[in-house]
XYZ file of C-alpha atoms in Angstrom:
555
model
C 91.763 76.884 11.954
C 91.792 73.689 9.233
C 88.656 72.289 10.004
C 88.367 67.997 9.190
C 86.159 66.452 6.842
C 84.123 63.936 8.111
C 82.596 60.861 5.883
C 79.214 61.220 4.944
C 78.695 58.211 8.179
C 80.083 60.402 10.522
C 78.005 62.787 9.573
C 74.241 61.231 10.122
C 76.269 59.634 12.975
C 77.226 62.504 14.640
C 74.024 65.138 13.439
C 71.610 66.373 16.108
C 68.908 63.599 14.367
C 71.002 60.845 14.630
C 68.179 59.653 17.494
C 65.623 59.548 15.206
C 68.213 57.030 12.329
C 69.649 54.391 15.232
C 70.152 51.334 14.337
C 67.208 49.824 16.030
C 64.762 51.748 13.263
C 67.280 50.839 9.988
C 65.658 47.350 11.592
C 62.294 48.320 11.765
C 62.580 49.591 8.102
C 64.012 46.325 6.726
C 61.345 44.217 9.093
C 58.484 46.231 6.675
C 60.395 45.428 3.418
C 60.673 41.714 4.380
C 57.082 41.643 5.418
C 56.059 43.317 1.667
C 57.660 40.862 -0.040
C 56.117 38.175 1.763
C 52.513 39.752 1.455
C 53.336 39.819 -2.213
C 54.085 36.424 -2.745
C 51.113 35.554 -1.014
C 48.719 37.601 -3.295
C 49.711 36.475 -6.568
C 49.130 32.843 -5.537
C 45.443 33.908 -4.380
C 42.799 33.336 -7.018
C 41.276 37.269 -8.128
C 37.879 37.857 -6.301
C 38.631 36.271 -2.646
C 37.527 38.651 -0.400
C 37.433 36.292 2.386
C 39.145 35.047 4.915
C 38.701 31.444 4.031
C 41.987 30.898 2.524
C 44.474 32.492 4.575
C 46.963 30.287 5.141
C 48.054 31.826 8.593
C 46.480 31.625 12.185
C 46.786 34.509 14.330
C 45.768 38.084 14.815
C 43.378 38.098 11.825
C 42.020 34.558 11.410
C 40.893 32.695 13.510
C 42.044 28.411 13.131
C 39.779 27.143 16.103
C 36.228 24.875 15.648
C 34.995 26.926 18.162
C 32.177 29.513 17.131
C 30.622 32.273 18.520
C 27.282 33.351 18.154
C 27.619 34.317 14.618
C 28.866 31.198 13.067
C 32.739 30.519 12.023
C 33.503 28.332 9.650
C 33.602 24.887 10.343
C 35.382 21.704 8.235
C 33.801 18.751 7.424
C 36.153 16.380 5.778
C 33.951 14.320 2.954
C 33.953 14.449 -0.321
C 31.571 16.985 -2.055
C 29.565 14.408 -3.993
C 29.313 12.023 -1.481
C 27.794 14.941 1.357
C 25.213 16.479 -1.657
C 23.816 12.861 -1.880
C 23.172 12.641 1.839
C 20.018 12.304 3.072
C 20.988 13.731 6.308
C 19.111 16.763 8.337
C 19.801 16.631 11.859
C 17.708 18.780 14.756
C 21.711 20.303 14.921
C 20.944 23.202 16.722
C 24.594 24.091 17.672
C 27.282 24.634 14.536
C 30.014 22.308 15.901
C 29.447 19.461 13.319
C 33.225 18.588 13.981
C 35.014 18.116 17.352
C 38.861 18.920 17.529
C 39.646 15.353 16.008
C 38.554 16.539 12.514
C 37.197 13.989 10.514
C 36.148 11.315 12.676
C 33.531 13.011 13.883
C 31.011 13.899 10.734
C 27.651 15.487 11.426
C 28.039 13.400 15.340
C 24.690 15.318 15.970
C 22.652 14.984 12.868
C 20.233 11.959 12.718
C 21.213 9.472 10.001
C 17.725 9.017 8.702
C 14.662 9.609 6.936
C 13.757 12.637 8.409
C 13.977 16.070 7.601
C 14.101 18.098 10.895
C 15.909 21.686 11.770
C 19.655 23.118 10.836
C 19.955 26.266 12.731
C 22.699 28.835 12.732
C 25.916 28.743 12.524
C 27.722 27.485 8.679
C 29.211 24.646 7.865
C 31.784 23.949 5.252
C 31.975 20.598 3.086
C 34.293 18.948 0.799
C 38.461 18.190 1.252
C 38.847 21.690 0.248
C 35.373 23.889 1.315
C 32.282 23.435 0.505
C 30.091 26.669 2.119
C 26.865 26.413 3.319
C 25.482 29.181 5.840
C 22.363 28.651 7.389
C 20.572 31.363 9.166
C 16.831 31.379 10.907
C 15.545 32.365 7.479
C 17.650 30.687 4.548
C 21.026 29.959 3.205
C 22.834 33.294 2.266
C 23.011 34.416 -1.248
C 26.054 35.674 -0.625
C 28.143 32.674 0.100
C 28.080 31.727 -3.694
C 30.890 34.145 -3.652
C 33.176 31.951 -1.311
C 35.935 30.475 -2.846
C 37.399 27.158 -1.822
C 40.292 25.626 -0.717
C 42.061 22.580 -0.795
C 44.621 21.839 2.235
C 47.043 23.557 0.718
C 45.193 27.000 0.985
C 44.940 27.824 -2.702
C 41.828 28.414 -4.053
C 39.755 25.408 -6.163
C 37.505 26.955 -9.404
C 36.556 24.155 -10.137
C 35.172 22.982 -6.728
C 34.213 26.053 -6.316
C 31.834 26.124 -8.994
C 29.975 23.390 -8.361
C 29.531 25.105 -4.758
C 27.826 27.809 -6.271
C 25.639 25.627 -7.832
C 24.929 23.389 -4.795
C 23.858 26.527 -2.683
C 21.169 27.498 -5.510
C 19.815 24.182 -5.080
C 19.788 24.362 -0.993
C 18.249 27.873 -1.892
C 15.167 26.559 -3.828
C 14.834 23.610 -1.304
C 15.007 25.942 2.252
C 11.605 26.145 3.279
C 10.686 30.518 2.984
C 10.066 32.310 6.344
C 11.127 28.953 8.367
C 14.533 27.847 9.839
C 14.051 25.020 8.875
C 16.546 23.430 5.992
C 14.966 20.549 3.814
C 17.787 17.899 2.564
C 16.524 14.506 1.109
C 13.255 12.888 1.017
C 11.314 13.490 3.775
C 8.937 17.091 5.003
C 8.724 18.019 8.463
C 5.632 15.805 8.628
C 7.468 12.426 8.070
C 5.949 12.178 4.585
C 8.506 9.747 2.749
C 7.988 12.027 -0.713
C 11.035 10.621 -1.928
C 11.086 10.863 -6.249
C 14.034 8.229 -6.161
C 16.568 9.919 -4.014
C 18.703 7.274 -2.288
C 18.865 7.593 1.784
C 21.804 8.347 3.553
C 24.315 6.209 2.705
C 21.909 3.692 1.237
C 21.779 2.500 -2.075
C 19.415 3.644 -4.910
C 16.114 1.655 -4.809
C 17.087 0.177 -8.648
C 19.409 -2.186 -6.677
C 18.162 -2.881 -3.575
C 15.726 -4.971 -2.197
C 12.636 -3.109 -1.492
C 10.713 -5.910 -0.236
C 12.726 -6.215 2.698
C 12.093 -3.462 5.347
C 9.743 -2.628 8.108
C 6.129 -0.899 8.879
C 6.869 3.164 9.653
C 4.131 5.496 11.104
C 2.887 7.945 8.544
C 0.204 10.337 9.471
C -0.108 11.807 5.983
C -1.813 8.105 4.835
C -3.863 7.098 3.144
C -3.593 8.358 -0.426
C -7.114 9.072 -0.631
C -9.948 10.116 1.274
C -12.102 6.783 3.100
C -15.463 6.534 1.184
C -14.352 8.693 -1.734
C -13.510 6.308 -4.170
C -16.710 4.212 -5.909
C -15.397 1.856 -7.316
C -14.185 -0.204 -4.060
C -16.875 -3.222 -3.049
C -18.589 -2.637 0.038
C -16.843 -5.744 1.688
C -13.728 -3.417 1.832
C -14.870 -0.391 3.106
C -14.190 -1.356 6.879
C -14.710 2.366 8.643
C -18.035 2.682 6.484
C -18.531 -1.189 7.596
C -18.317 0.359 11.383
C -14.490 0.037 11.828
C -14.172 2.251 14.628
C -10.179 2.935 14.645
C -8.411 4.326 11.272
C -4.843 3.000 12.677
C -4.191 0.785 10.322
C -4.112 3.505 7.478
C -1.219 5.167 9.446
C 1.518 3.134 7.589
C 4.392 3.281 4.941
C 6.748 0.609 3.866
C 9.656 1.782 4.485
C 12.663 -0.620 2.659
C 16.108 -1.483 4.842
C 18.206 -0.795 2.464
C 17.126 2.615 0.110
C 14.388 4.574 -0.388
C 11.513 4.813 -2.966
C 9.269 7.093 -4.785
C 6.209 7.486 -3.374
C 3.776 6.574 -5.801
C 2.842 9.502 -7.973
C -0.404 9.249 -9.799
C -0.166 11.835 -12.460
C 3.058 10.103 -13.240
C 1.653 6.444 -13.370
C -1.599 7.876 -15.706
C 0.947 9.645 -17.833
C 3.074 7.010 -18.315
C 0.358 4.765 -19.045
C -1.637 6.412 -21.586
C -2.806 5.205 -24.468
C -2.138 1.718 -23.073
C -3.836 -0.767 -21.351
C -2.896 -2.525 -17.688
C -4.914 -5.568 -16.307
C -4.998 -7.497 -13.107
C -5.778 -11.286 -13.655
C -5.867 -13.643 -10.994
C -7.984 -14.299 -7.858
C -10.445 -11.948 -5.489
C -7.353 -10.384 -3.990
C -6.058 -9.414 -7.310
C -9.685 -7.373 -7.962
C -8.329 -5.931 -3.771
C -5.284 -4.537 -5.533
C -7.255 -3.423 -8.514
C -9.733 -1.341 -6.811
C -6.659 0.154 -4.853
C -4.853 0.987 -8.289
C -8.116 2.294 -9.480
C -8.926 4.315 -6.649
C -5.201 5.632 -5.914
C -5.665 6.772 -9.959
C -8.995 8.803 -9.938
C -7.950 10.369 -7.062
C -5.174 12.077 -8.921
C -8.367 12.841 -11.901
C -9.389 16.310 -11.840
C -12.890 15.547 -13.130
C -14.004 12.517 -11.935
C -17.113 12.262 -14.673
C -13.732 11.184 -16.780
C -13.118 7.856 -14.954
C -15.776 5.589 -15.570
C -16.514 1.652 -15.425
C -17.192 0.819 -19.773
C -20.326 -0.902 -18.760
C -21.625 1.434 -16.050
C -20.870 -1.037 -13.012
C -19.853 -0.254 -9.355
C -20.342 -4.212 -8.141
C -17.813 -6.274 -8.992
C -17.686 -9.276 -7.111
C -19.137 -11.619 -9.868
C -17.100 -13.297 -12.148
C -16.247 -11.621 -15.197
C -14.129 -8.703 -16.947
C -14.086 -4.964 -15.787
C -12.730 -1.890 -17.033
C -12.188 1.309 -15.851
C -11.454 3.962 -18.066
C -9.393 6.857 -17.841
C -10.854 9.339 -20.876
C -8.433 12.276 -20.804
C -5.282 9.375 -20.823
C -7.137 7.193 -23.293
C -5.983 3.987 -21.085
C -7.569 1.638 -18.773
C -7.255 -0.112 -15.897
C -9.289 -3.593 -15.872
C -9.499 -6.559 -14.159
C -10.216 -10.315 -14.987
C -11.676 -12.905 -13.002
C -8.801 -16.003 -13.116
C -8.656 -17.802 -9.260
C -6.440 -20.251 -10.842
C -5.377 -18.819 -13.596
C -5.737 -22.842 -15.633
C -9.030 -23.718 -16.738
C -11.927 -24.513 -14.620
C -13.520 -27.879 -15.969
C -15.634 -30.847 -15.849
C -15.090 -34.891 -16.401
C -17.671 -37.530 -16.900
C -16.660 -40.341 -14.835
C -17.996 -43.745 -14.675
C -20.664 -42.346 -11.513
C -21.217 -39.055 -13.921
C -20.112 -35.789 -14.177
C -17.785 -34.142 -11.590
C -15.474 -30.444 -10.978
C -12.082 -31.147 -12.116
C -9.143 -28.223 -12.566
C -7.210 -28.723 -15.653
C -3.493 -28.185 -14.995
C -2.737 -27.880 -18.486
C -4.818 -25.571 -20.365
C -5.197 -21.766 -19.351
C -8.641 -19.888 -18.478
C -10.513 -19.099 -21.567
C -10.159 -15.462 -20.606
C -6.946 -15.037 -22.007
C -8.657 -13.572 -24.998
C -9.511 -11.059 -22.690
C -6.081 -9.640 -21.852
C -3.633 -10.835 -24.343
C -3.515 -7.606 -25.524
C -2.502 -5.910 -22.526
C 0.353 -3.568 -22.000
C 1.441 -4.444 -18.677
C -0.340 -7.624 -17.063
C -0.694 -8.594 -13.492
C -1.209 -11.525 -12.038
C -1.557 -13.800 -9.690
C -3.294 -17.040 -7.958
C -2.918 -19.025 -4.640
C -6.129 -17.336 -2.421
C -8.489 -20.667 -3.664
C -5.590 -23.133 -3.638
C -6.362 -23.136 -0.204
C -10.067 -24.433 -0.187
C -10.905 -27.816 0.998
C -11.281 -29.223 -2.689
C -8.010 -28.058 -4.057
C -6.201 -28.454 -0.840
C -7.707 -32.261 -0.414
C -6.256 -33.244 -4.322
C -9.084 -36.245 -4.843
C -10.070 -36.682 -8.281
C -9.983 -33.038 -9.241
C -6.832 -32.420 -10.920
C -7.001 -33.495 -14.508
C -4.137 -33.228 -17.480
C -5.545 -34.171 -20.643
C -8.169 -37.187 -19.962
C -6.854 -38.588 -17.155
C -8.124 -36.684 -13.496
C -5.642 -37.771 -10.804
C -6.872 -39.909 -8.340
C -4.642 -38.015 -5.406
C -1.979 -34.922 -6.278
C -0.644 -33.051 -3.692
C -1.930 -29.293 -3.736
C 1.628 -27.813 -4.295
C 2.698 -30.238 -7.053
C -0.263 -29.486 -8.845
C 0.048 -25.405 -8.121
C 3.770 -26.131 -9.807
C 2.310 -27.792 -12.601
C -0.521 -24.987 -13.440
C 1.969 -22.310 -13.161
C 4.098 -24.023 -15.689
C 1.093 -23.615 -17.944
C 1.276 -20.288 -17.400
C 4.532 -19.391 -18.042
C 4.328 -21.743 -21.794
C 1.283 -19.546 -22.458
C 3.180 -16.217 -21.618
C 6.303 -16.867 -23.666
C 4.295 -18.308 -26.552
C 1.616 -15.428 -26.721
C 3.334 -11.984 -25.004
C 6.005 -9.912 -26.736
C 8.699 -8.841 -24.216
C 9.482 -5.951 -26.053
C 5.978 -4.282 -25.902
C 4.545 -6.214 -22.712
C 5.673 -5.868 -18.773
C 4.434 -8.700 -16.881
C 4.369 -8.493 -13.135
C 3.442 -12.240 -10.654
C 2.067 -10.997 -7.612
C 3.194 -12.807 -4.363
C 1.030 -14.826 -2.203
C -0.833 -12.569 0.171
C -1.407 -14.188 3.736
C -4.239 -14.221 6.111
C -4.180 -13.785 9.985
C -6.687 -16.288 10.977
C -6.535 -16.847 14.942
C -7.934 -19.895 16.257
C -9.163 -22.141 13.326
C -9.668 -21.242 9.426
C -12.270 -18.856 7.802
C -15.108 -21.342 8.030
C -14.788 -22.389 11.728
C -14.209 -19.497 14.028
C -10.588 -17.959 12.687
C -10.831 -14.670 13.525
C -8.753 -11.323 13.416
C -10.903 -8.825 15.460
C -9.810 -5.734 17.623
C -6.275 -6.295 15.572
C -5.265 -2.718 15.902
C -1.591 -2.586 15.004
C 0.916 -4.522 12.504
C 2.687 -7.289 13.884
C 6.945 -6.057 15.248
C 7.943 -8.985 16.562
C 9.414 -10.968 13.365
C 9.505 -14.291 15.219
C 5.646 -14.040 14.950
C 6.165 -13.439 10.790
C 4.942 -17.262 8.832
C 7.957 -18.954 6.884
C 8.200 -17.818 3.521
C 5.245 -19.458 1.339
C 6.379 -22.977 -0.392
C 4.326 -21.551 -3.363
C 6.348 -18.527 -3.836
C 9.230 -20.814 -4.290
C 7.472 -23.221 -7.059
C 6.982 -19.477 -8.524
C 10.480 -18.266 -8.494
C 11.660 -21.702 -10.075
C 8.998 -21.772 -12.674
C 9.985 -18.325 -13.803
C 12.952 -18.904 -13.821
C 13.166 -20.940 -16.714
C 10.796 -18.734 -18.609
C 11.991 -16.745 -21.559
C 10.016 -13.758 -21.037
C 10.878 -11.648 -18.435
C 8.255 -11.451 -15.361
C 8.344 -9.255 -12.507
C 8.257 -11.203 -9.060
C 6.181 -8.703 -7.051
C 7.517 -10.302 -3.447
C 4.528 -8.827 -1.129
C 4.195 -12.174 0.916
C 6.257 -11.252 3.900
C 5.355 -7.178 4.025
C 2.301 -8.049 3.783
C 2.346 -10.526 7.346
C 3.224 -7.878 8.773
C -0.080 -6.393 8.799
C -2.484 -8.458 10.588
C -4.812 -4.875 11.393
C -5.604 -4.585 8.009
C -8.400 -7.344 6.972
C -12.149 -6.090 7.438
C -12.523 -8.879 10.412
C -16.131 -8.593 11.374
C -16.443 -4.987 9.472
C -18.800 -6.244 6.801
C -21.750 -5.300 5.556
C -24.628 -7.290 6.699
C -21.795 -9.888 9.214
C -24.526 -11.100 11.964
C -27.272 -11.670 9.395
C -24.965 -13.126 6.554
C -24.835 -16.850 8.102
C -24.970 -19.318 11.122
C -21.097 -19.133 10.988
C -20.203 -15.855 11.672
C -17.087 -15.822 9.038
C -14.280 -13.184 9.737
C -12.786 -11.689 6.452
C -8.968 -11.976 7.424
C -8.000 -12.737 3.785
C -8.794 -10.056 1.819
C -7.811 -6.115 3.279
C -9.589 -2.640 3.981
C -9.633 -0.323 1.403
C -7.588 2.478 2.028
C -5.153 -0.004 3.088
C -2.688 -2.684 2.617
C -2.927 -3.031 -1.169
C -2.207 0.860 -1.830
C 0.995 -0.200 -0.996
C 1.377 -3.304 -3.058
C 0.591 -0.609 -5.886
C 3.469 1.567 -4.486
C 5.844 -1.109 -5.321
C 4.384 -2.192 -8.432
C 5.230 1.617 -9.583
C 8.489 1.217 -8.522
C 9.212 -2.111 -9.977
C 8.308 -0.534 -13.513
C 10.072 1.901 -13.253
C 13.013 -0.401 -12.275
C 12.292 -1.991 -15.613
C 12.872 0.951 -17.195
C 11.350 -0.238 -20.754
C 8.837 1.465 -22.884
C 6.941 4.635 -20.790
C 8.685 3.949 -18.135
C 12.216 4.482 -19.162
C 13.255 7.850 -17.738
């Protein structure tokens, strides 16, 4: 019997194992083929190295596209440029690792406090930048391991470039993560509220070279003062209110803290670096030698041997009139002050009833000889423009020979400053010389003036109302316009209104010797307590030179 040939088909079709070969697995076989060319595709668009799952571009079985972590910390986006998040000054008590709700980018770090603070990031990662930027936090320190992440830009492919600067970032995080704490230090401020910035800018503030520092607001700091009450020597005894019997140490408590930036916090080895070799003096008025004994002491403190810092003539008193120096030997500079109230010259005139004080508006102090030479000079006046003489303006303002009978205090204040500023721009070179004007420091005298029963006592804490703040002086503004048309360049140290603040900072009754002293019990509310108020006018007069950036203070 012929048997028939059947096509190879018929064959598979009709064998015993034609179960095994259906149709349904020739399916299954080209389902795998289409699935290894798409896994192929996908690889050679993925950068070498990526052994995460980071930029998988699918959601699903093996990744994961939710916010939502568990315990041990997915991913999570936050959509802001890299450069912009690395110059935040942002550390939040974030204790969670949902820094982003489900509406993406609207809701940056909703949790994290916006400030200067540096509090607690704990677990959980968080990823920053349009593509990724990495950053896994656990309760110990950032990973080492994440420098290995690669990023990715919406599109899912990977970002070198980005990438690199990651790695980079995360070193610096590393160095900055405080060791065996969870706690993650970003920006200027420790766990302790110290405002150690070293010119950082604040959360989205600007940098303190253009903003206005002396604008801002009293903030507790329990790290103050700078240096230990009753350890510095050179401050006069008037000043030393807790040795004087101050009972409360409040008032030391405080940091200026500017609206709109942040600013280094004055650094003494820096200053006495930058100054060596040169020579800085204050000239001006009582309250100028306040701010000088501040400098001094804020200075030595930084001194390792103190036998190195030294008065040149041996003196700790320095209330009389005259010139002082302090010496720093192993920075071969000083620090001095001279004895200017007004700054003009202090005179006489022999009128037809005889002789009689006059102030003469148009020649300087003769101890200009004393400072000319100065590196940076510091100055001010306006503390005896206040006295009953000066204030009055009867036959005691004098240009040339003629003494006028009646000048208003301010129009003659105008007039001496305008001396001034001739003298400067005839005598200082700009190029080798910083000069700084110090602002007009108030006084918080309740209930009459110094010499009839004003007094500041039991004033415990600044003043935070600003409706209780005086207008701005009206001889700060016969300043600003004289210097203005000066050809020099001068330094407007604007302490006036930061300083009103601060009506717990004067030595009140805290003087040595106050019941014995006189039959009118005076109250010093002029001058201020040593630590105290003037450390920080010396905080911003580092930062204004180094805003000037000229000579040792350029960067």
């Amino acid at each position: 019997m012929e048997s028939k040939r059947l096509s190879f088909s018929d064959q598979l079709l009709s064998s015993p194992r034609r179960k095994i070969v259906s149709p349904f697995g020739v399916c299954i076989v080209l389902f795998f083929i289409f699935l290894g060319a798409v896994f192929s595709n996908i690889s050679s668009k993925r950068p070498t190295g990526d052994s995460s799952f980071l930029s998988w571009p699918f959601c699903g079985a093996f990744a994961s596209c939710s916010n939502n972590t568990a315990s041990t910390g997915v991913l999570q986006t936050v959509h802001r440029p890299v450069n912009e998040t690395l110059k935040a000054n942002v550390t939040g008590s974030v204790k969670s690792s949902d820094f982003v709700g489900s509406e993406g980018k609207d809701k940056v770090f909703e949790d994290a406090h916006v400030g200067n603070k540096s509090e607690k990031l704990q677990g959980g990662r968080f990823i920053v930048g349009e593509g990724s930027l990495v950053v896994k936090t656990d309760e110990r320190n950032v990973s080492s391991s994440d420098r290995n992440t690669i990023l990715v830009d919406g599109s899912g492919r990977g970002n070198e470039s980005e990438t690199a600067r990651v790695k980079d970032l995360i070193d610096n995080v590393k160095n900055e993560t405080v060791s065996g704490k969870e706690s993650l230090q970003v920006g200027n401020y420790s766990n302790n509220g110290d405002s150690r910035s070293n010119g950082t800018e604040g959360s989205g503030n600007r940098s303190y070279e253009d903003c206005d520092m002396f604008k801002g607001r009293w903030a507790r700091d329990d790290t103050m003062p700078y240096y230990p009450t009753g350890s510095c020597p050179y401050i006069d005894r008037d000043f030393e209110c807790r040795l004087n019997g101050r009972p409360d140490d409040e008032f030391v408590k405080w940091r200026w803290q500017p609206d709109d930036c942040d600013i280094p916090r004055f650094n003494a080895m820096d200053f006495l670096e930058r100054l060596r070799g040169k020579k800085l003096v204050f000239i001006g008025d009582s309250l100028n030698r306040n701010m000088w004994e501040s400098l001094v002491c804020l200075l030595r403190h930084a001194v390792e041997d103190k036998n190195r810092v030294y008065e040149i003539s041996g003196r700790h008193e320095f209330k009389k009139k005259g010139f002082f120096a302090i010496r720093f030997e192993d920075y071969n500079c000083s620090v001095d002050f001279v004895s200017s109230p007004f700054l003009v010259k202090q005179s006489s005139f022999n009128g037809k009833n005889g002789s009689f004080d006059t102030l003469r508006l148009d020649l300087m102090d003769e101890t200009t000889s004393m400072y000319h030479d100065a590196d940076v000079m510091i100055f001010n006046t306006g503390h005896w423009w206040t006295h009953e003489k000066t204030s009055r303006g009867e036959d005691y303002y004098q240009e040339g020979d003629y003494v006028y009978p009646r000048l208003k205090a301010l129009e003659a204040y105008k007039r001496a400053l305008t001396t001034w500023g001739r003298w400067v721009d005839k005598n200082v070179d700009g190029n080798r010389t910083q000069v700084i004007f110090r602002g007009y420091s108030v006084t918080h005298f309740r209930g009459g003036p110094w010499n009839s029963g004003g007094e500041c006592h039991k004033e415990t804490e600044p003043i935070f109302n600003e409706t209780h703040l005086a207008k701005y002086p009206t001889k700060m503004k016969a300043l600003e316009y004289v210097i203005k048309g000066m050809q020099i360049p001068v330094t407007y140290l604007n302490i006036s209104r930061l300083s009103d603040y601060r009506k717990d900072g004067h030595p009140s009754i805290y003087r040595p010797n106050y019941m014995a002293a006189q039959e009118v019990h005076a109250q010093d509310c002029s001058h201020w307590c040593l630590p105290g108020v003037p450390d920080t006018w010396n905080e911003l007069l580092y930062v204004s030179l180094l805003k000037s950036g000229r000579g040792s203070w350029r960067d």
